[in-house]
XYZ file of C-alpha atoms in Angstrom:
588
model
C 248.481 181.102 66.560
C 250.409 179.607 69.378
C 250.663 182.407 71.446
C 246.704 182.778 70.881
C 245.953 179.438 72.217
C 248.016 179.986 75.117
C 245.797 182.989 75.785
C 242.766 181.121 75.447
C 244.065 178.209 77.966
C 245.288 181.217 80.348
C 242.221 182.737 80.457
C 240.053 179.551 80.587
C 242.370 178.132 83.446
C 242.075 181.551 85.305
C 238.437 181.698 85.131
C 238.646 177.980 86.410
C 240.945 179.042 89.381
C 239.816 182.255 90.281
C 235.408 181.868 89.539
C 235.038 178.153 89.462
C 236.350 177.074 92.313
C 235.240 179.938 94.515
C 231.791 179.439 93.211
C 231.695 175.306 93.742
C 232.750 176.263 97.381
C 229.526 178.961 98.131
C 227.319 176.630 96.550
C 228.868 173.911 99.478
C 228.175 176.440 101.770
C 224.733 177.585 101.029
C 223.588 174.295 100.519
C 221.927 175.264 97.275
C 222.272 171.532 95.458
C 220.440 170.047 98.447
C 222.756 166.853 97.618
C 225.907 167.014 99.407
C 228.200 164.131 98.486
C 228.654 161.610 100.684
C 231.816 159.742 99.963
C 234.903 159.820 97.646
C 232.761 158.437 94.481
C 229.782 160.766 94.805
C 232.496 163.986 95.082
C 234.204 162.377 91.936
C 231.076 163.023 90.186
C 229.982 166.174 92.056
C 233.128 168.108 90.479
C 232.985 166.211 86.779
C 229.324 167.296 86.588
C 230.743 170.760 86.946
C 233.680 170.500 84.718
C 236.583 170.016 87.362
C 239.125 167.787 87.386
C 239.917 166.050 90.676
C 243.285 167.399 90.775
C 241.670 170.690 92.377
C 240.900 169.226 95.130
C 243.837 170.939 96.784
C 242.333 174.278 95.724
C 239.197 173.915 96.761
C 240.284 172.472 100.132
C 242.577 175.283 100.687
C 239.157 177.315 99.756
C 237.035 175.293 102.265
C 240.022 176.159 105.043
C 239.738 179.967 104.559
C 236.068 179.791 105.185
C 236.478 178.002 108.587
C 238.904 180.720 109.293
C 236.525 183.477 108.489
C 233.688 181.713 111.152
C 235.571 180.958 113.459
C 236.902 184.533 113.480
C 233.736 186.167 113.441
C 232.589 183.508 116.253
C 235.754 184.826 118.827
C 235.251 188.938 118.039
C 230.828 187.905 118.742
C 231.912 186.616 121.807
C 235.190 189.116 122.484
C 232.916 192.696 121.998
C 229.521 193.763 122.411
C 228.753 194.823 118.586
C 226.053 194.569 117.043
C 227.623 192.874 113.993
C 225.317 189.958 113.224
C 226.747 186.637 112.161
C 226.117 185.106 108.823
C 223.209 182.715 108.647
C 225.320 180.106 107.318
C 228.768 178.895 108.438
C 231.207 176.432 106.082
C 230.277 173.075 106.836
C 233.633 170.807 108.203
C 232.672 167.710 106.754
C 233.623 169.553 103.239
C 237.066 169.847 104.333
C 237.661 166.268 105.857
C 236.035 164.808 102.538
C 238.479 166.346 100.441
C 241.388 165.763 102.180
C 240.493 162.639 102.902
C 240.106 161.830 98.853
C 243.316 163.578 98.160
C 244.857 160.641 100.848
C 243.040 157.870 99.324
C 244.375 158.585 95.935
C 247.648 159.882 97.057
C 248.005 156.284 98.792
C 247.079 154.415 95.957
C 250.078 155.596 93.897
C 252.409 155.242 96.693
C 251.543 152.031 97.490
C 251.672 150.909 94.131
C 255.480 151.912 94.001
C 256.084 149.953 96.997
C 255.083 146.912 95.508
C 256.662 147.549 92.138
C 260.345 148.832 93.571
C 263.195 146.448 93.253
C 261.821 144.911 90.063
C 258.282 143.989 91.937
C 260.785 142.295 95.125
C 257.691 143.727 97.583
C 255.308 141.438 95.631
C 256.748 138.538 96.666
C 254.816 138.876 100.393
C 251.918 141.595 99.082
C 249.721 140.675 102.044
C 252.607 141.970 104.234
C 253.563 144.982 102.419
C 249.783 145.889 102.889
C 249.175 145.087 105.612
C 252.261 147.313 107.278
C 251.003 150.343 104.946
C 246.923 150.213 105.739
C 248.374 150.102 109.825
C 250.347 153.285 109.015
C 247.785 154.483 107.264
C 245.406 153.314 110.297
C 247.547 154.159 113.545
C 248.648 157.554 115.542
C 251.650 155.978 116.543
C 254.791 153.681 116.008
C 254.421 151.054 118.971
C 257.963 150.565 121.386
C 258.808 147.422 121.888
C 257.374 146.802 125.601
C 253.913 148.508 124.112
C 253.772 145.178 121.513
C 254.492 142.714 124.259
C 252.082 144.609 126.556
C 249.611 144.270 123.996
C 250.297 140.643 122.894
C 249.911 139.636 126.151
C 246.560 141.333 126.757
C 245.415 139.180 123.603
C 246.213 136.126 124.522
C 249.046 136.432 122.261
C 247.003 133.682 119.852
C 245.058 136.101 118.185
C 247.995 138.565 117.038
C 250.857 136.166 116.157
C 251.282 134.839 113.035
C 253.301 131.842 112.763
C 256.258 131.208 110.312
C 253.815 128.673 108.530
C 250.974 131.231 107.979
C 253.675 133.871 106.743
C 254.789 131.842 103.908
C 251.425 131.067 102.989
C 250.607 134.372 101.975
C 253.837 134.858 99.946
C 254.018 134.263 95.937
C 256.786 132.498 94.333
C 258.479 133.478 91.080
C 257.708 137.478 91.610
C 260.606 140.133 91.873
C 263.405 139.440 89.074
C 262.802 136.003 88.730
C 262.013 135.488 92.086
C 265.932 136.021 92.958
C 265.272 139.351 94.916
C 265.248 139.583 98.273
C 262.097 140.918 100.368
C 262.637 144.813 101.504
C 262.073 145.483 105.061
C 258.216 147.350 105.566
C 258.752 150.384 105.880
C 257.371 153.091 109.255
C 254.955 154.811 109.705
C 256.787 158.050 109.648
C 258.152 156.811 105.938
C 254.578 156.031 104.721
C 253.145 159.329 105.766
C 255.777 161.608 104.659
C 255.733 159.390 100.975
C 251.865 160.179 101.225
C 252.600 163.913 101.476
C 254.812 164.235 99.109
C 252.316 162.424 96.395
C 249.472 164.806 98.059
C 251.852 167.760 97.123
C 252.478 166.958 93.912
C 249.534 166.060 92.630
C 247.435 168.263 93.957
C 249.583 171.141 95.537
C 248.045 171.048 98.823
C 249.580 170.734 102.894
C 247.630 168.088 104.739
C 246.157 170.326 107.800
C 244.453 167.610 109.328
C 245.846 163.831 108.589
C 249.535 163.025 110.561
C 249.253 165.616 113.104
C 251.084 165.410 116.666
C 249.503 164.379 119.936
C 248.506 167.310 121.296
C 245.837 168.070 118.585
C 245.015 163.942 118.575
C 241.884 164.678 120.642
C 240.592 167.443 118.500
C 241.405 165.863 115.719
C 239.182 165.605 112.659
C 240.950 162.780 110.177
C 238.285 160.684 108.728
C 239.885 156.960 109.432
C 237.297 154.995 108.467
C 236.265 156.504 105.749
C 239.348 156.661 104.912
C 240.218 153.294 104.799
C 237.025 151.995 102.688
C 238.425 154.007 100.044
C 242.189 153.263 99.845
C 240.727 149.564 99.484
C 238.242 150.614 97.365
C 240.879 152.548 94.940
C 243.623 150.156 95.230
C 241.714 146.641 94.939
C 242.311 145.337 98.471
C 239.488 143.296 100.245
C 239.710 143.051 103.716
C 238.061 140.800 106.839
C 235.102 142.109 108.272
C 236.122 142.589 111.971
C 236.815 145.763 113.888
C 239.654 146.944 113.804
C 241.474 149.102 116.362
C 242.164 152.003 114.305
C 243.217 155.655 115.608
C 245.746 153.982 118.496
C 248.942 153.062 118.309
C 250.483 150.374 115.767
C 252.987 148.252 114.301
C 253.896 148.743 111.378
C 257.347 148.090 110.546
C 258.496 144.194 111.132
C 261.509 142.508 109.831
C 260.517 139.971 106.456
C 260.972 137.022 108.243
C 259.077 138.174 111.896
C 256.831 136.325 113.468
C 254.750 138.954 114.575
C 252.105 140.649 112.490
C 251.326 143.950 111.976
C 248.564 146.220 113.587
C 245.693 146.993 113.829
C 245.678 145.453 110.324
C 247.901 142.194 109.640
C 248.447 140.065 107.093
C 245.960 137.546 107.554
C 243.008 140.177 106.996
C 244.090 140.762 103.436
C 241.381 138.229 101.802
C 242.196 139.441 98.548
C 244.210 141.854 96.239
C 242.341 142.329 93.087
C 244.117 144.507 89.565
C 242.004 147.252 89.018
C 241.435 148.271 85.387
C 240.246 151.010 83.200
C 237.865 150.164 81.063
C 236.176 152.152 78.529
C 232.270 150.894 79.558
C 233.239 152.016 83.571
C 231.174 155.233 84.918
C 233.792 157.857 85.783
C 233.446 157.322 89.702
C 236.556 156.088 89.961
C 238.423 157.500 86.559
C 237.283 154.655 84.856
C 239.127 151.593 86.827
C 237.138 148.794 87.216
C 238.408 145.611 89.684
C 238.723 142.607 87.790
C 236.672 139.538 89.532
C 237.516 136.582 88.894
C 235.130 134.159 87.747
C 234.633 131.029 89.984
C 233.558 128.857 87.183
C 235.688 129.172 84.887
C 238.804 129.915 86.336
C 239.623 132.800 85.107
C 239.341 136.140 84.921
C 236.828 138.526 83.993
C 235.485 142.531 83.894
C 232.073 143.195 84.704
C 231.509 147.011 85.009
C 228.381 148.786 85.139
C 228.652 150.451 81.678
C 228.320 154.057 81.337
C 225.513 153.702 78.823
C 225.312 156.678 76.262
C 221.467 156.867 75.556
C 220.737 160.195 74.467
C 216.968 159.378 74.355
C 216.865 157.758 77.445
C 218.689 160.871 79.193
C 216.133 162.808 77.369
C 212.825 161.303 78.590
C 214.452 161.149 82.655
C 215.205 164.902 82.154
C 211.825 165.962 80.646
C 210.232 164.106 83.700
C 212.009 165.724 86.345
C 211.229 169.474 84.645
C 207.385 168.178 84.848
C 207.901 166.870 87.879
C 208.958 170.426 88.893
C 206.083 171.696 87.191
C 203.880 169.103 88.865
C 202.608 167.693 85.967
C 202.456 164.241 86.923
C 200.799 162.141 84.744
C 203.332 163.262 81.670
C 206.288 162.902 84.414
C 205.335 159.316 85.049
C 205.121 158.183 81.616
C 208.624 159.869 80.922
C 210.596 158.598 83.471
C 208.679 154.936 82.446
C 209.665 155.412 78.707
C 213.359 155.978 80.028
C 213.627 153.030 82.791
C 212.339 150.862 79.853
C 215.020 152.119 77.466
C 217.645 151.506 79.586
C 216.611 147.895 80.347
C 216.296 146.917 76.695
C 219.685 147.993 76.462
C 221.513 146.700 79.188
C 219.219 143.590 79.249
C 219.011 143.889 83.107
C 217.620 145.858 85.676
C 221.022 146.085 87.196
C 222.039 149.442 85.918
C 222.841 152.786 88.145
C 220.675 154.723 85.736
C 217.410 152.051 86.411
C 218.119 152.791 89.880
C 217.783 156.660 89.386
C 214.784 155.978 87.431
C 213.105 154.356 90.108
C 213.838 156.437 92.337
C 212.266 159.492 90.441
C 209.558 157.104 90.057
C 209.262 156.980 93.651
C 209.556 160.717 93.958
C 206.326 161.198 91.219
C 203.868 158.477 92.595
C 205.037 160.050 96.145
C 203.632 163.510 94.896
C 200.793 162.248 93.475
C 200.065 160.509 96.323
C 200.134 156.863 95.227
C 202.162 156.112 98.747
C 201.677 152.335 97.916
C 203.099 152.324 94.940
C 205.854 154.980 95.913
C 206.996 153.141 98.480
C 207.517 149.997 95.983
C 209.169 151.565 93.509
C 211.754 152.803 96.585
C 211.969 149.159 97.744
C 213.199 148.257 94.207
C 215.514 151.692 93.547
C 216.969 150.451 96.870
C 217.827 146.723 96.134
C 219.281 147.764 93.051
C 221.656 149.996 94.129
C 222.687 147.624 96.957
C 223.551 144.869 94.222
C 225.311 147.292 92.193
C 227.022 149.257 94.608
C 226.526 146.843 98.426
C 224.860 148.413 101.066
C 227.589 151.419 101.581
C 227.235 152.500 98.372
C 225.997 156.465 97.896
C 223.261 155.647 96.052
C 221.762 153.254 98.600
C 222.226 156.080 100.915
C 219.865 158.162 98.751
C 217.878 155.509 98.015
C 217.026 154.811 101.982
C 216.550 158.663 102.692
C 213.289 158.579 99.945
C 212.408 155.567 101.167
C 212.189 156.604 104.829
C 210.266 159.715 104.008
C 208.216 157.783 102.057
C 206.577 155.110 104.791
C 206.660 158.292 107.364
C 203.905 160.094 105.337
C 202.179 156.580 105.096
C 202.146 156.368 108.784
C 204.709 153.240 108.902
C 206.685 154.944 111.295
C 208.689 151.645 112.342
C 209.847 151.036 109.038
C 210.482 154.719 108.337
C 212.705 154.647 111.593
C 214.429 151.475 110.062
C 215.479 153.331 106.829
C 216.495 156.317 108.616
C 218.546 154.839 110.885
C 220.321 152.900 108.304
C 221.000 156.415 105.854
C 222.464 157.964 109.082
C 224.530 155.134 109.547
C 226.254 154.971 105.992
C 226.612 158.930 106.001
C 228.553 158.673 109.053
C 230.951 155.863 108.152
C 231.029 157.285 104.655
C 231.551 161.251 105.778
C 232.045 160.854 109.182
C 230.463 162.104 112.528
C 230.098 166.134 111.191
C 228.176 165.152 107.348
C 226.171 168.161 106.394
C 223.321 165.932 106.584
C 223.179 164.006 109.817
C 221.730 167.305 112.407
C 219.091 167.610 109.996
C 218.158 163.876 110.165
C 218.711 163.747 114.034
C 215.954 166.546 114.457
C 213.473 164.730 112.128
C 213.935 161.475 113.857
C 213.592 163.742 117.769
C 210.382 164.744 115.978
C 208.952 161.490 114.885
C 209.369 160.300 118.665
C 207.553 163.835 120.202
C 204.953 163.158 117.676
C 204.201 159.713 119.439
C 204.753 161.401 122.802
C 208.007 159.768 123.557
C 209.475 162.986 125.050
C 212.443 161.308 126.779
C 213.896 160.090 123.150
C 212.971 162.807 121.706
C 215.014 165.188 123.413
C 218.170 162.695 123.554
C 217.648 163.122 119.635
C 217.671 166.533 119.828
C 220.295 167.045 122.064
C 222.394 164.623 119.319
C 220.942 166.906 116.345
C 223.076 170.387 118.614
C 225.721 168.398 119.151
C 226.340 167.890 115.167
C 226.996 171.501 114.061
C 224.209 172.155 112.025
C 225.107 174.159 108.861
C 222.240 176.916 109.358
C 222.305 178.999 112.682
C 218.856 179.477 112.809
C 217.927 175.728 112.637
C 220.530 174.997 115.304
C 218.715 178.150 117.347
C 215.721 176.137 116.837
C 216.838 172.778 117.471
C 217.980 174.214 121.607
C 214.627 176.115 121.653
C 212.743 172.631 120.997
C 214.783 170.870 123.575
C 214.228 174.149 126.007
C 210.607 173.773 125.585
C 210.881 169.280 126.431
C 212.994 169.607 129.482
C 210.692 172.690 130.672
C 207.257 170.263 130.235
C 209.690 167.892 132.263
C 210.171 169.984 134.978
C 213.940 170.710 134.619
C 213.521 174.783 134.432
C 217.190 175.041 135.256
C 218.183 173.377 132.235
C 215.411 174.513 130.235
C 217.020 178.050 130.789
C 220.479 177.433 130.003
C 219.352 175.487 126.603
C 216.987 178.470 125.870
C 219.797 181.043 126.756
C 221.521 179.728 124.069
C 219.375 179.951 121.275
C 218.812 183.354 122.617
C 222.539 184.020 121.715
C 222.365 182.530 118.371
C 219.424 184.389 117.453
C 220.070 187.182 118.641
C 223.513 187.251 116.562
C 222.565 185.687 113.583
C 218.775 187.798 113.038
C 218.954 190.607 115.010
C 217.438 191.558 118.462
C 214.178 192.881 116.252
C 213.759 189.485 114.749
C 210.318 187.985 115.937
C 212.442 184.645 116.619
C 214.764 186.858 119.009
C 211.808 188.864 120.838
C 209.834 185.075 121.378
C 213.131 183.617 122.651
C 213.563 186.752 125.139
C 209.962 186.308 126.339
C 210.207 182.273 126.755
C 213.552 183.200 128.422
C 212.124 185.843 131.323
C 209.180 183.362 132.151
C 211.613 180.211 132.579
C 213.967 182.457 134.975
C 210.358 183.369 136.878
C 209.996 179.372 136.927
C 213.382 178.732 138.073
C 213.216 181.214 140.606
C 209.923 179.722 141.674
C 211.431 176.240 141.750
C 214.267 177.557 143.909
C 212.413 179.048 146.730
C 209.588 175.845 146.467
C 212.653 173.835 146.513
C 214.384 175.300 149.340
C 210.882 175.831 151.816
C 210.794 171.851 150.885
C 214.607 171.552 152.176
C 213.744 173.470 155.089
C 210.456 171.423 156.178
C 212.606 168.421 155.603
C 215.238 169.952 157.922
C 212.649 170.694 160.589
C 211.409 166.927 160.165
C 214.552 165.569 160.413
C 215.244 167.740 163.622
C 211.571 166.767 165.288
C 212.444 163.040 164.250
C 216.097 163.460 166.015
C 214.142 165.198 169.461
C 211.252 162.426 169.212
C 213.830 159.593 168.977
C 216.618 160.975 171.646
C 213.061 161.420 173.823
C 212.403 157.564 173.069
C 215.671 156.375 173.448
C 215.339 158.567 176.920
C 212.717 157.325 177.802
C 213.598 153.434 176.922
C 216.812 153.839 179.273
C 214.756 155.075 182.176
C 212.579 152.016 182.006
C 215.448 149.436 181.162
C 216.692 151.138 184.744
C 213.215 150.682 186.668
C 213.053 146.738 185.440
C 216.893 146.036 186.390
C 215.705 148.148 189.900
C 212.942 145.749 190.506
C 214.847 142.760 189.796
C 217.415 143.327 192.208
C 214.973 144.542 194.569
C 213.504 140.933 194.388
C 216.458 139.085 194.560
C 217.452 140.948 198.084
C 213.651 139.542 199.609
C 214.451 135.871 198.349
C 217.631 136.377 199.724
């Protein structure tokens, strides 16, 4: 029997490893779920809605690193040979890569920090604002400062702003912590300590080489480590609450300082640790975070307290929102409506408050029905609502609010509110780049629509910076990204730029040509639009240099008329001074 259940685990886990994984990692490329997750949380539940356990991560990033290989060696033997091989429509999008590693970091951090500040029988704890502090500036910097660097810098600030004095130190440490309080404090540690710790933890857990955190100074520029994103996380993981400022983060810092120095860490010190709260698993929490919950304390009564949003079990409820969406899909939407109604007031009665994650996802489907069935009105209220619910649950960051703005955007666009549509669109762009960073799957999509809502208006100027943002972003589909330098093309053509009109258009030529074929209708248009704006540039060329030669022969008839002037003006200057001294000689 025991050798039987090991055969069942063995096959189960290779099924996992070797169909699984490989299959979660197509679907990221194809873009089939049309809802990439945005942050750490949302690709938490991404994989537990699929049955995998966060400790693949490592797998499916070493997955997600082959796939970059494979384009970017088709990409150099395109542009090495003349074949005809055609590219594939579709390339691995990077932000899938950065978002993993950068989870695997987050948690890997949270356990290493947490054995910091337990070593020595807890002797770290006794100055925990410190101890932080010196691990989120590893964490945060490229670099270990030198000693002249730090005084350079201090003296560039004013020195005021980055020294902490002795006072303010031993204000932020705790008494009676660390064997009775008897233990003495352990020097912070360097950077080059905290990373290789965070490796280590990153290897064990989930069996994977960090290709794109820690990495020397020549790849610095290129480099693709998600820092701010980054950091929201470890906080968010570990309990820490920090000052809202901005922080210098990507340069060089200090992070290792003697326990009784004066000077404090950076870019984070001590004094921007505003609190350090326990987190704890509780057995209401959604799974976003395996359960852990920070415990808040309560203001009135002094002490402590756990308020997660419970992961209500409502199998009725779950029900009713899943019939609507199938007759959403099958756009009946008068039985979708009443569904999705019958399952926001379940939950409610339950959870006595509107302030649920689920209520939020019911109003937005709610949204999404009265949307189709053209109730925009209505739509757009029941957005308003999904959206301030989500932001109390969550605050503004959270991935839901993200969501939650995108409907709501699209939503007061097809009612003709385009300022408030801009608003909301503006703001979901934002989040997904501070929650996934500058390449999200997401944002060269949004870029385009936003270039479009301006050369609707007949903003052309605007338009075309936002298009020239939306090429700029690596869009995940070749095509669109052909599309997105024909559009621009066809803007700086109406403009009058032919030059660059042609050198934009040449290169959705190229992609089309590569990705569809040279028979493609897309490549034949873009061949056509390409010999007429070579006829225009040509044209503009020889208009531009008969101008350049009128202008010469101006500016050389201007130089004769003036020298014959100035000619001219000397002669007579010499006839008065002739006449005067003719006069003087008769009075004389």
């Amino acid at each position: 029997q025991i050798a039987a259940d090991e055969e069942v685990i063995r096959s189960a886990s290779s099924y996992l490893w070797n169909e699984v994984l490989p299959s979660i990692t197509s679907e990221v490329r194809s873009n089939s779920n049309h809802h990439a997750p945005v942050d750490g949380r949302a690709l938490t539940d991404f994989l537990h809605q699929r049955g995998v356990n966060c400790r693949y991560m490592g797998r499916l990033a070493s997955l997600a690193r082959e796939e970059e290989a494979k384009d970017e060696k088709s990409e150099n033997e395109i542009a090495k040979s003349s074949s005809k091989k055609k590219l594939e429509r579709r390339i691995m999008p990077l932000y899938w890569l950065e978002l993993l590693e950068c989870e695997m970091v987050a948690r890997a951090a949270k356990h290493v920090l947490d054995r910091y500040l337990t070593q020595n029988g807890g002797a770290a704890a006794s100055q925990p604002a410190r101890t932080i502090s010196s691990f989120l500036s590893s964490i945060m910097s490229s670099a270990e400062e030198s000693a002249a660097e730090t005084e350079v810098r201090l003296m560039k600030e004013n020195c005021d702003k980055s020294v902490t004095l002795d006072e303010d130190i031993s204000s932020l440490s705790l008494c009676d912590v660390g064997r009775n309080g008897d233990a003495a404090t352990p020097p912070l540690r360097g950077r080059k300590e905290v990373w290789k710790d965070i490796e280590d933890e990153v290897g064990v857990r989930f069996r994977y080489v960090l290709s794109l955190y820690n990495k020397s100074k020549e790849t610095e520029k290129s480099s693709r480590a998600l820092l701010m994103p980054l950091l929201r996380r470890v906080c968010q993981r570990s309990g820490i609450r920090l000052a809202g400022k901005n922080y210098k983060i990507g340069s060089k810092g200090l992070c290792s300082t003697g326990p009784h120095a004066t000077i404090a860490t950076f870019p984070i010190s001590p004094v921007d640790i505003l609190d350090i709260l326990p987190m704890i698993r509780h057995a209401g929490a959604s799974s976003n975070d395996g359960g852990f919950v920070p415990c808040n304390p309560a203001p009135s009564a002094g002490a402590s307290s756990v308020v997660p949003h419970l992961h209500i079990l409502l199998p009725d409820a779950k029900a009713a929102y899943e019939a609507a969406q199938v007759h959403l899909h099958g756009r009946s939407m008068h039985q979708a409506l009443e569904l999705v109604q019958d399952a926001t007031s379940l939950y409610q009665r339950v959870v006595d408050t509107a302030l649920h994650v689920r209520v939020s996802k019911c109003l937005d489907l709610t949204a999404v029905i009265l949307f189709q069935a053209r109730e925009l009105e209505l739509a757009s209220a029941n957005a308003g609502r999904a959206l301030a619910v989500a932001v109390q649950i969550g605050g503004f960051d959270c991935h839901e609010a993200v969501s939650a703005h995108t409907t709501l955007s699209h939503i007061l666009f097809n009612s003709n509110n385009l300022k408030s549509g801009v608003k909301h669109l503006r703001a979901s762009m934002y989040l997904m780049e501070l929650l996934s960073g500058p390449r999200y799957v997401e944002l060269s999509n949004l870029y385009h629509k936003l270039g479009t809502v301006y050369h609707e208006i007949g903003n052309v100027i605007n338009a075309l910076r936002f298009y020239q943002e939306a090429s700029t972003r690596k869009n995940q589909d070749r095509v669109v990204e052909g599309m997105l330098a024909k559009t621009s093309a066809n803007i700086l053509a109406a403009l009058g730029q032919y030059k660059a009109a042609f050198e934009t258009e040449k290169r959705s030529f190229s992609i089309f040509r590569w990705t569809l074929g040279e028979e493609n209708d897309l490549t034949k248009a873009s061949a056509k639009t390409l010999k007429q704006l070579m006829t225009m540039v040509v044209e503009q060329g020889a208009h531009l240099v008969e101008e350049d030669t009128q202008r010469r022969k101006k500016e050389a008839a201007d130089a004769i008329a003036d020298a014959i002037q100035a000619d001219e003006d000397a002669e007579e200057q010499q006839r008065k001074k002739k006449k005067k001294k003719s006069k003087k000689k008769k009075n004389n």
